[in-house]
Amino acid sequence: MSARVDVSRSIAPQAAGYDVAAVRAAFPILTRQVHGKPLTYLDSAASAQRPQCVIDAVNDYETRHHANVHRGVHALSQEATDLFEGARDTVRQFLNARSTREIVFVRGTTEAINLVAQSYGRPRLQPGDEILITGLEHHANIVPWQMLREQTGAKLVVAPIDRTGNVSIDAIDARLSDRTRLVAVTHVSNALGTVLPIRDIVRAAHARRVPVLVDGAQAVPHEDVDVQALGCDFYAFSSHKVYGPTGVGVLYGREELLTEMPPWQGGGDMILAVTFDKTTYNSLPYKFEAGTPNISGVVGLAAALRYVEALGRPQIRSHEHQLLDYATQRLLTIPGLTIIGTAPVKAAVISFTIDGIHPHDLGTILDAEGVAIRTGHHCAMPVMDFFELPATARASFGCYSDRSDVDRLLAALAAAQKVFA
Ligand code: PMP
């Protein structure tokens, strides 16, 4: 909804007590220049940058402790195993899971959802059973269910979004049926920033004894995620969205469910004993971790989560919310700019279009100004279809983003509008 506002009078002061300059100083990449201009990084929803402590943790692991985990009696293998299993406990604490048996290391959110589809869904689902998702989902929370549909004859039911980019609890409740076997919803939409009411969704689903998987890829960097308070059965996230390395992520699963589920991939580490006749699988969570894991990635992830905890999740949240308000209000002063996604509860993502400029052209012009935003369908093509748009431009924030980023975005958008005037 495009509207002009008086920015000078209505903007709240920056979060008190949050030293964003000190936070920025912890991220070495932010001192870089791009095309001779200071980097303005507004693409944290695609991948967040890493603080020095994460880089150091990975470097220290690679320099001093690397060996394969779990299998060795020698010192390095034990050190690597201690770091790896220590990281599992850091993740457990971060999510407030009951046990490290509930924390499975995977490649990322995508792999976590595929694991649940194949290990939880495939053995259980019968033709006509239903998986309920929402119209807001990332392709990672659509395609695995479509593949499962092919394999089992189950149906995909979609709770629609409204014009603000919200999915109401009523829209979800109304689509829960006697055939619903799983609800799989995003916590925060990567395309629009909408935050879904996960507790309410879990309550409605559990009232019908339906388990809930939450795609937390965009929530973990911004929201205070407590899996016991949310009550969800599965929660998936990726390290690289929360200031950790790429190629690693987490599936949280309630122990009762993980215990019942068969392994997804077979190989080393997920077994207790193998003969040609029979294999006895390992206990949780190793049953789901076949092969050598991304050890340095896991070590880096733990360092990232400790960093986020040290900054304070409520503090990050309040800083980002003030920045979101500031950016929203400033963007709305630009003639012809429309914000796509105006749900009442949003996280630090703003999708927008500008009349007369294709988002891809906008992205290219902004890049020349050193401003990194994302343009495209954001791996959420059904969301674009709903708004009848080929693409949007998306600015997204992290703990290190500040008003100077927003101001440079505004200046670059003005430059782009001049080019297309
Ligand atoms: N879900 C959401 C909401 C996302 O934003 C993303 C990443 N863009 C994913 C899932 C997939 O995450 P990954 O590529 O790290 O597996």
Short mmCIF file of C-alpha atoms and ligand atoms in Angstrom, two decimals:
data_model
loop_
_atom_site.label_atom_id
_atom_site.label_comp_id
_atom_site.label_asym_id
_atom_site.label_seq_id
_atom_site.Cartn_x
_atom_site.Cartn_y
_atom_site.Cartn_z
CA MET A 1 0.00 0.00 0.00
CA SER A 2 1.73 3.14 -1.13
CA ALA A 3 1.22 6.21 1.04
CA ARG A 4 3.20 9.35 1.82
CA VAL A 5 4.14 9.90 5.44
CA ASP A 6 5.98 12.59 7.31
CA VAL A 7 9.12 10.68 8.16
CA SER A 8 10.70 13.31 10.37
CA ARG A 9 7.94 13.26 12.97
CA SER A 10 6.84 9.65 13.17
CA ILE A 11 10.05 7.63 13.41
CA ALA A 12 10.97 6.12 16.78
CA PRO A 13 14.54 6.55 18.02
CA GLN A 14 16.98 3.68 17.47
CA ALA A 15 16.90 0.89 20.04
CA ALA A 16 18.50 2.13 23.25
CA GLY A 17 21.34 0.06 24.64
CA TYR A 18 21.95 -1.81 21.38
CA ASP A 19 25.33 -0.80 20.05
CA VAL A 20 24.85 -1.45 16.36
CA ALA A 21 28.23 0.14 15.55
CA ALA A 22 29.94 -2.47 17.75
CA VAL A 23 27.87 -5.22 16.11
CA ARG A 24 28.89 -4.01 12.65
CA ALA A 25 32.53 -3.96 13.70
CA ALA A 26 32.27 -7.69 14.46
CA PHE A 27 31.45 -8.45 10.79
CA PRO A 28 34.63 -7.94 8.74
CA ILE A 29 32.86 -8.15 5.37
CA LEU A 30 30.92 -4.98 6.15
CA THR A 31 34.08 -2.91 5.72
CA ARG A 32 34.31 -4.01 2.07
CA GLN A 33 33.76 -1.80 -0.89
CA VAL A 34 31.70 -2.98 -3.86
CA HIS A 35 32.16 -1.18 -7.20
CA GLY A 36 34.09 1.48 -5.29
CA LYS A 37 31.18 2.13 -2.90
CA PRO A 38 30.74 1.03 0.71
CA LEU A 39 28.88 -2.28 0.86
CA THR A 40 25.24 -1.91 1.89
CA TYR A 41 24.21 -5.48 2.60
CA LEU A 42 20.44 -5.86 2.53
CA ASP A 43 20.25 -9.54 1.58
CA SER A 44 20.47 -11.25 4.96
CA ALA A 45 17.31 -13.28 4.31
CA ALA A 46 19.14 -15.05 1.49
CA SER A 47 22.26 -15.54 3.60
CA ALA A 48 23.48 -13.60 6.60
CA GLN A 49 27.10 -12.52 6.99
CA ARG A 50 29.44 -14.09 9.57
CA PRO A 51 30.91 -12.37 12.61
CA GLN A 52 34.63 -12.73 13.30
CA CYS A 53 33.95 -15.18 16.16
CA VAL A 54 32.34 -17.64 13.72
CA ILE A 55 35.20 -17.27 11.26
CA ASP A 56 37.64 -17.79 14.15
CA ALA A 57 35.80 -20.84 15.49
CA VAL A 58 35.89 -22.52 12.07
CA ASN A 59 39.50 -21.51 11.55
CA ASP A 60 40.54 -22.80 14.98
CA TYR A 61 38.76 -26.08 14.32
CA GLU A 62 40.44 -26.48 10.93
CA THR A 63 43.83 -25.36 12.20
CA ARG A 64 44.02 -27.35 15.44
CA HIS A 65 41.31 -29.95 15.95
CA HIS A 66 40.18 -31.52 12.71
CA ALA A 67 39.71 -35.28 12.48
CA ASN A 68 36.67 -37.45 11.83
CA VAL A 69 34.16 -37.62 14.66
CA HIS A 70 32.81 -40.53 16.72
CA ARG A 71 35.06 -43.24 15.37
CA GLY A 72 38.54 -42.49 16.62
CA VAL A 73 40.36 -43.11 19.88
CA HIS A 74 43.12 -40.64 19.09
CA ALA A 75 43.25 -37.16 20.59
CA LEU A 76 42.19 -35.17 17.54
CA SER A 77 39.18 -37.37 16.89
CA GLN A 78 38.09 -36.97 20.48
CA GLU A 79 38.57 -33.20 20.35
CA ALA A 80 36.56 -32.99 17.13
CA THR A 81 33.85 -35.19 18.66
CA ASP A 82 33.72 -33.03 21.79
CA LEU A 83 33.34 -29.87 19.69
CA PHE A 84 30.71 -31.52 17.49
CA GLU A 85 28.64 -32.92 20.37
CA GLY A 86 29.14 -29.74 22.38
CA ALA A 87 27.64 -27.86 19.43
CA ARG A 88 24.63 -30.17 19.54
CA ASP A 89 24.04 -29.14 23.12
CA THR A 90 24.41 -25.46 22.17
CA VAL A 91 21.66 -25.97 19.57
CA ARG A 92 19.52 -27.82 22.11
CA GLN A 93 19.79 -24.93 24.53
CA PHE A 94 19.16 -22.36 21.81
CA LEU A 95 15.90 -24.08 20.80
CA ASN A 96 15.08 -25.17 24.35
CA ALA A 97 14.69 -28.77 23.21
CA ARG A 98 14.46 -31.38 25.95
CA SER A 99 17.29 -33.56 24.75
CA THR A 100 20.21 -33.62 22.32
CA ARG A 101 18.57 -36.78 20.93
CA GLU A 102 16.07 -34.38 19.36
CA ILE A 103 18.74 -32.39 17.47
CA VAL A 104 19.67 -33.83 14.06
CA PHE A 105 22.38 -32.14 12.01
CA VAL A 106 21.51 -31.90 8.33
CA ARG A 107 22.63 -29.81 5.35
CA GLY A 108 20.00 -27.16 5.90
CA THR A 109 16.29 -26.46 6.07
CA THR A 110 15.73 -28.08 2.68
CA GLU A 111 17.27 -31.37 3.75
CA ALA A 112 15.44 -31.29 7.09
CA ILE A 113 12.05 -31.01 5.38
CA ASN A 114 12.94 -33.73 2.89
CA LEU A 115 13.95 -35.95 5.79
CA VAL A 116 10.56 -35.51 7.46
CA ALA A 117 8.71 -36.03 4.16
CA GLN A 118 10.55 -39.28 3.44
CA SER A 119 10.96 -40.69 6.93
CA TYR A 120 7.81 -39.47 8.68
CA GLY A 121 5.47 -39.04 5.72
CA ARG A 122 6.28 -41.78 3.26
CA PRO A 123 5.70 -44.83 5.47
CA ARG A 124 2.50 -43.40 6.95
CA LEU A 125 0.59 -41.64 4.21
CA GLN A 126 -2.23 -43.36 2.35
CA PRO A 127 -3.97 -42.20 -0.83
CA GLY A 128 -6.35 -39.37 0.08
CA ASP A 129 -4.47 -38.37 3.25
CA GLU A 130 -3.70 -34.65 3.41
CA ILE A 131 -0.70 -32.47 4.09
CA LEU A 132 -1.68 -28.92 4.95
CA ILE A 133 0.67 -26.09 3.98
CA THR A 134 0.09 -22.37 3.40
CA GLY A 135 0.23 -20.12 0.37
CA LEU A 136 3.32 -18.44 1.85
CA GLU A 137 5.70 -21.36 1.64
CA HIS A 138 9.21 -21.38 0.21
CA HIS A 139 9.69 -24.04 -2.48
CA ALA A 140 11.60 -26.07 0.13
CA ASN A 141 8.31 -26.53 1.97
CA ILE A 142 6.27 -27.29 -1.15
CA VAL A 143 8.27 -29.53 -3.45
CA PRO A 144 9.16 -32.28 -0.91
CA TRP A 145 5.41 -32.65 -0.22
CA GLN A 146 4.63 -32.80 -3.93
CA MET A 147 7.22 -35.55 -4.27
CA LEU A 148 5.57 -37.33 -1.36
CA ARG A 149 2.22 -36.86 -3.07
CA GLU A 150 3.62 -38.68 -6.13
CA GLN A 151 4.92 -41.48 -3.93
CA THR A 152 1.85 -42.01 -1.73
CA GLY A 153 -1.24 -40.56 -3.42
CA ALA A 154 -1.63 -38.07 -0.58
CA LYS A 155 -3.10 -34.62 -1.27
CA LEU A 156 -1.61 -31.19 -0.73
CA VAL A 157 -4.05 -28.72 0.82
CA VAL A 158 -3.10 -25.04 0.83
CA ALA A 159 -4.38 -22.47 3.33
CA PRO A 160 -4.54 -19.27 1.27
CA ILE A 161 -2.94 -15.93 2.01
CA ASP A 162 -4.90 -12.70 2.10
CA ARG A 163 -4.08 -9.40 0.34
CA THR A 164 -1.79 -8.35 3.19
CA GLY A 165 0.25 -11.53 2.81
CA ASN A 166 -1.10 -13.03 6.01
CA VAL A 167 -2.51 -16.50 6.65
CA SER A 168 -5.10 -16.37 9.37
CA ILE A 169 -5.50 -19.10 11.93
CA ASP A 170 -9.08 -19.44 10.67
CA ALA A 171 -7.83 -20.16 7.15
CA ILE A 172 -5.71 -22.96 8.58
CA ASP A 173 -8.30 -24.26 11.03
CA ALA A 174 -10.92 -24.45 8.28
CA ARG A 175 -8.66 -26.72 6.21
CA LEU A 176 -7.78 -29.19 8.94
CA SER A 177 -9.77 -32.32 8.24
CA ASP A 178 -10.05 -35.93 9.37
CA ARG A 179 -7.58 -36.75 6.60
CA THR A 180 -4.89 -34.20 7.62
CA ARG A 181 -1.78 -36.11 8.60
CA LEU A 182 0.72 -33.25 8.88
CA VAL A 183 0.72 -29.46 8.94
CA ALA A 184 3.90 -27.93 7.44
CA VAL A 185 4.12 -24.16 7.78
CA THR A 186 6.69 -21.45 7.64
CA HIS A 187 7.33 -19.47 10.81
CA VAL A 188 8.38 -16.34 8.90
CA SER A 189 7.83 -15.82 5.16
CA ASN A 190 11.06 -15.20 3.29
CA ALA A 191 9.23 -13.39 0.48
CA LEU A 192 7.08 -11.01 2.55
CA GLY A 193 8.29 -11.13 6.15
CA THR A 194 4.92 -12.27 7.53
CA VAL A 195 5.20 -13.95 10.93
CA LEU A 196 2.70 -16.78 11.39
CA PRO A 197 1.05 -17.53 14.78
CA ILE A 198 2.77 -20.88 15.28
CA ARG A 199 1.42 -21.50 18.79
CA ASP A 200 -2.17 -21.07 17.58
CA ILE A 201 -1.52 -23.24 14.54
CA VAL A 202 -0.02 -25.98 16.74
CA ARG A 203 -2.95 -25.75 19.14
CA ALA A 204 -5.48 -26.13 16.30
CA ALA A 205 -3.57 -29.01 14.70
CA HIS A 206 -2.95 -30.84 17.96
CA ALA A 207 -6.65 -30.59 18.80
CA ARG A 208 -7.04 -32.99 15.87
CA ARG A 209 -3.90 -34.97 16.79
CA VAL A 210 -2.07 -33.68 13.74
CA PRO A 211 1.68 -33.02 14.10
CA VAL A 212 3.20 -29.74 12.94
CA LEU A 213 6.46 -29.10 11.12
CA VAL A 214 7.73 -25.52 11.20
CA ASP A 215 10.07 -24.14 8.56
CA GLY A 216 12.11 -21.84 10.77
CA ALA A 217 14.70 -20.75 8.18
CA GLN A 218 13.69 -17.10 8.45
CA ALA A 219 12.58 -17.14 12.07
CA VAL A 220 15.66 -18.32 13.92
CA PRO A 221 17.66 -15.13 13.16
CA HIS A 222 14.82 -12.86 14.29
CA GLU A 223 12.39 -14.56 16.69
CA ASP A 224 12.87 -16.13 20.10
CA VAL A 225 12.37 -19.75 19.09
CA ASP A 226 11.51 -22.12 21.95
CA VAL A 227 10.28 -25.44 20.57
CA GLN A 228 8.67 -26.47 23.85
CA ALA A 229 6.76 -23.19 24.14
CA LEU A 230 5.73 -23.40 20.47
CA GLY A 231 4.70 -27.01 20.98
CA CYS A 232 5.67 -27.97 17.43
CA ASP A 233 6.74 -31.51 16.51
CA PHE A 234 9.46 -30.64 14.00
CA TYR A 235 11.42 -27.41 13.54
CA ALA A 236 13.90 -26.89 10.71
CA PHE A 237 16.50 -24.16 10.19
CA SER A 238 19.71 -23.37 8.31
CA SER A 239 22.95 -22.18 9.87
CA HIS A 240 23.77 -19.67 7.13
CA LYS A 241 20.66 -17.57 7.83
CA VAL A 242 21.69 -17.13 11.45
CA TYR A 243 25.30 -15.96 10.95
CA GLY A 244 26.80 -19.45 10.67
CA PRO A 245 28.44 -21.32 7.78
CA THR A 246 26.62 -22.72 4.75
CA GLY A 247 25.99 -26.42 4.22
CA VAL A 248 24.68 -27.18 7.68
CA GLY A 249 21.36 -26.94 9.44
CA VAL A 250 19.19 -28.55 12.06
CA LEU A 251 16.11 -30.68 12.27
CA TYR A 252 14.54 -30.63 15.71
CA GLY A 253 12.08 -33.48 16.15
CA ARG A 254 10.12 -34.59 19.19
CA GLU A 255 11.84 -37.68 20.51
CA GLU A 256 8.72 -39.88 20.41
CA LEU A 257 8.29 -39.16 16.70
CA LEU A 258 11.97 -39.49 15.76
CA THR A 259 12.11 -42.80 17.63
CA GLU A 260 9.28 -44.22 15.52
CA MET A 261 10.70 -42.94 12.23
CA PRO A 262 12.93 -45.16 10.08
CA PRO A 263 16.33 -43.85 8.97
CA TRP A 264 16.27 -41.80 5.81
CA GLN A 265 19.74 -42.41 4.43
CA GLY A 266 21.94 -45.41 5.12
CA GLY A 267 25.69 -45.50 5.63
CA GLY A 268 28.39 -45.09 8.22
CA ASP A 269 27.70 -43.64 11.68
CA MET A 270 23.97 -44.39 11.59
CA ILE A 271 24.51 -48.07 12.47
CA LEU A 272 25.39 -50.11 15.53
CA ALA A 273 26.12 -53.36 13.70
CA VAL A 274 26.08 -54.49 10.09
CA THR A 275 26.12 -57.96 8.55
CA PHE A 276 25.08 -58.81 5.01
CA ASP A 277 21.83 -60.16 6.46
CA LYS A 278 20.90 -57.37 8.81
CA THR A 279 21.76 -53.90 10.08
CA THR A 280 20.96 -52.60 13.56
CA TYR A 281 20.50 -48.86 13.49
CA ASN A 282 22.14 -46.45 15.84
CA SER A 283 20.24 -44.56 18.53
CA LEU A 284 18.96 -40.99 18.18
CA PRO A 285 20.03 -38.67 16.73
CA TYR A 286 22.77 -40.66 14.92
CA LYS A 287 20.18 -42.83 13.17
CA PHE A 288 19.53 -39.80 10.96
CA GLU A 289 23.15 -38.75 10.43
CA ALA A 290 24.59 -41.12 7.85
CA GLY A 291 28.13 -40.40 6.70
CA THR A 292 30.74 -37.88 7.81
CA PRO A 293 28.96 -34.69 8.84
CA ASN A 294 29.92 -31.08 8.16
CA ILE A 295 32.01 -30.87 11.33
CA SER A 296 33.51 -27.41 10.84
CA GLY A 297 30.08 -26.11 9.80
CA VAL A 298 28.53 -27.44 13.00
CA VAL A 299 31.32 -25.84 15.04
CA GLY A 300 30.69 -22.54 13.25
CA LEU A 301 26.94 -22.82 13.79
CA ALA A 302 27.44 -23.23 17.53
CA ALA A 303 29.67 -20.14 17.58
CA ALA A 304 26.97 -18.23 15.67
CA LEU A 305 24.23 -19.24 18.11
CA ARG A 306 26.42 -18.26 21.06
CA TYR A 307 27.02 -14.91 19.37
CA VAL A 308 23.28 -14.34 18.91
CA GLU A 309 22.65 -15.26 22.55
CA ALA A 310 25.39 -12.88 23.68
CA LEU A 311 23.83 -10.00 21.72
CA GLY A 312 20.45 -11.00 23.16
CA ARG A 313 17.58 -12.23 21.05
CA PRO A 314 15.07 -9.68 22.46
CA GLN A 315 17.63 -6.91 21.81
CA ILE A 316 18.21 -8.00 18.21
CA ARG A 317 14.48 -8.27 17.68
CA SER A 318 13.73 -4.83 19.02
CA HIS A 319 16.57 -3.28 16.99
CA GLU A 320 15.36 -4.96 13.80
CA HIS A 321 11.75 -3.97 14.42
CA GLN A 322 12.68 -0.34 14.77
CA LEU A 323 14.72 -0.59 11.60
CA LEU A 324 11.81 -2.27 9.82
CA ASP A 325 9.52 0.59 10.85
CA TYR A 326 12.08 3.17 9.77
CA ALA A 327 12.65 1.50 6.41
CA THR A 328 8.93 0.98 5.79
CA GLN A 329 8.14 4.60 6.48
CA ARG A 330 11.02 5.90 4.38
CA LEU A 331 10.24 3.60 1.46
CA LEU A 332 6.62 4.71 1.47
CA THR A 333 7.78 8.27 0.72
CA ILE A 334 9.01 7.12 -2.71
CA PRO A 335 6.48 7.83 -5.46
CA GLY A 336 5.32 4.68 -7.25
CA LEU A 337 6.69 2.31 -4.62
CA THR A 338 4.38 -0.40 -3.32
CA ILE A 339 5.24 -2.62 -0.40
CA ILE A 340 4.15 -6.20 -1.03
CA GLY A 341 3.29 -7.82 2.27
CA THR A 342 1.70 -5.63 4.88
CA ALA A 343 0.68 -8.25 7.44
CA PRO A 344 0.20 -7.02 10.99
CA VAL A 345 3.16 -9.02 12.32
CA LYS A 346 6.31 -8.96 10.22
CA ALA A 347 10.00 -9.74 10.63
CA ALA A 348 12.90 -7.84 9.07
CA VAL A 349 12.01 -8.28 5.38
CA ILE A 350 10.48 -5.74 2.98
CA SER A 351 9.38 -6.75 -0.50
CA PHE A 352 8.48 -3.96 -2.89
CA THR A 353 7.91 -2.94 -6.48
CA ILE A 354 8.45 0.43 -8.15
CA ASP A 355 6.24 1.50 -11.02
CA GLY A 356 8.01 1.40 -14.37
CA ILE A 357 11.17 -0.42 -13.19
CA HIS A 358 11.53 -4.18 -13.41
CA PRO A 359 12.91 -5.56 -10.13
CA HIS A 360 15.90 -7.12 -11.94
CA ASP A 361 16.88 -3.76 -13.45
CA LEU A 362 16.48 -2.22 -10.04
CA GLY A 363 18.77 -4.84 -8.51
CA THR A 364 21.44 -4.19 -11.12
CA ILE A 365 21.36 -0.42 -10.69
CA LEU A 366 21.44 -0.75 -6.91
CA ASP A 367 24.40 -3.12 -7.14
CA ALA A 368 26.37 -0.46 -9.00
CA GLU A 369 25.76 1.75 -5.92
CA GLY A 370 27.09 -0.98 -3.62
CA VAL A 371 23.60 -1.87 -2.42
CA ALA A 372 22.90 -5.62 -2.32
CA ILE A 373 19.22 -6.48 -2.38
CA ARG A 374 17.52 -9.57 -3.78
CA THR A 375 15.22 -9.49 -6.77
CA GLY A 376 13.13 -12.30 -8.20
CA HIS A 377 10.53 -14.75 -6.97
CA HIS A 378 12.48 -15.56 -3.78
CA CYS A 379 11.81 -19.29 -4.25
CA ALA A 380 8.17 -18.58 -3.49
CA MET A 381 6.57 -18.53 -6.93
CA PRO A 382 3.04 -19.15 -5.61
CA VAL A 383 3.35 -15.94 -3.55
CA MET A 384 4.29 -14.00 -6.70
CA ASP A 385 1.39 -15.64 -8.58
CA PHE A 386 -0.99 -14.58 -5.84
CA PHE A 387 0.07 -10.94 -6.17
CA GLU A 388 0.21 -11.33 -9.98
CA LEU A 389 3.83 -10.20 -10.04
CA PRO A 390 6.78 -11.78 -11.86
CA ALA A 391 9.15 -10.67 -9.12
CA THR A 392 9.72 -8.20 -6.31
CA ALA A 393 12.73 -6.39 -4.93
CA ARG A 394 13.48 -7.44 -1.36
CA ALA A 395 15.52 -5.69 1.29
CA SER A 396 16.19 -7.78 4.38
CA PHE A 397 17.95 -6.93 7.61
CA GLY A 398 20.13 -8.60 10.18
CA CYS A 399 21.52 -7.72 13.59
CA TYR A 400 24.19 -5.53 11.92
CA SER A 401 21.85 -3.52 9.67
CA ASP A 402 21.37 0.11 10.56
CA ARG A 403 19.75 3.31 9.37
CA SER A 404 22.69 4.20 7.17
CA ASP A 405 21.89 1.02 5.16
CA VAL A 406 18.32 2.19 4.72
CA ASP A 407 19.42 5.71 3.83
CA ARG A 408 21.81 4.38 1.18
CA LEU A 409 19.05 2.15 -0.18
CA LEU A 410 16.81 5.21 -0.49
CA ALA A 411 19.54 7.21 -2.25
CA ALA A 412 20.17 4.33 -4.68
CA LEU A 413 16.45 3.96 -5.39
CA ALA A 414 16.28 7.68 -6.18
CA ALA A 415 19.23 7.23 -8.57
CA ALA A 416 17.42 4.32 -10.25
CA GLN A 417 14.27 6.35 -10.67
CA LYS A 418 16.30 9.08 -12.40
CA VAL A 419 17.66 6.50 -14.87
CA PHE A 420 14.12 5.37 -15.72
CA ALA A 421 12.48 8.83 -15.58
N1 PMP B 1 12.51 -21.92 3.91
C1 PMP B 1 12.62 -20.60 3.92
C2 PMP B 1 11.50 -19.78 4.49
C3 PMP B 1 13.75 -20.00 3.38
O1 PMP B 1 13.87 -18.66 3.38
C4 PMP B 1 14.79 -20.80 2.85
C5 PMP B 1 16.03 -20.18 2.24
N2 PMP B 1 15.79 -19.14 1.37
C6 PMP B 1 14.63 -22.18 2.89
C7 PMP B 1 13.48 -22.71 3.43
C8 PMP B 1 15.68 -23.10 2.35
O2 PMP B 1 16.83 -22.98 3.12
P1 PMP B 1 18.19 -23.67 2.63
O3 PMP B 1 18.39 -23.27 1.22
O4 PMP B 1 19.23 -23.12 3.56
O5 PMP B 1 17.99 -25.15 2.77
#
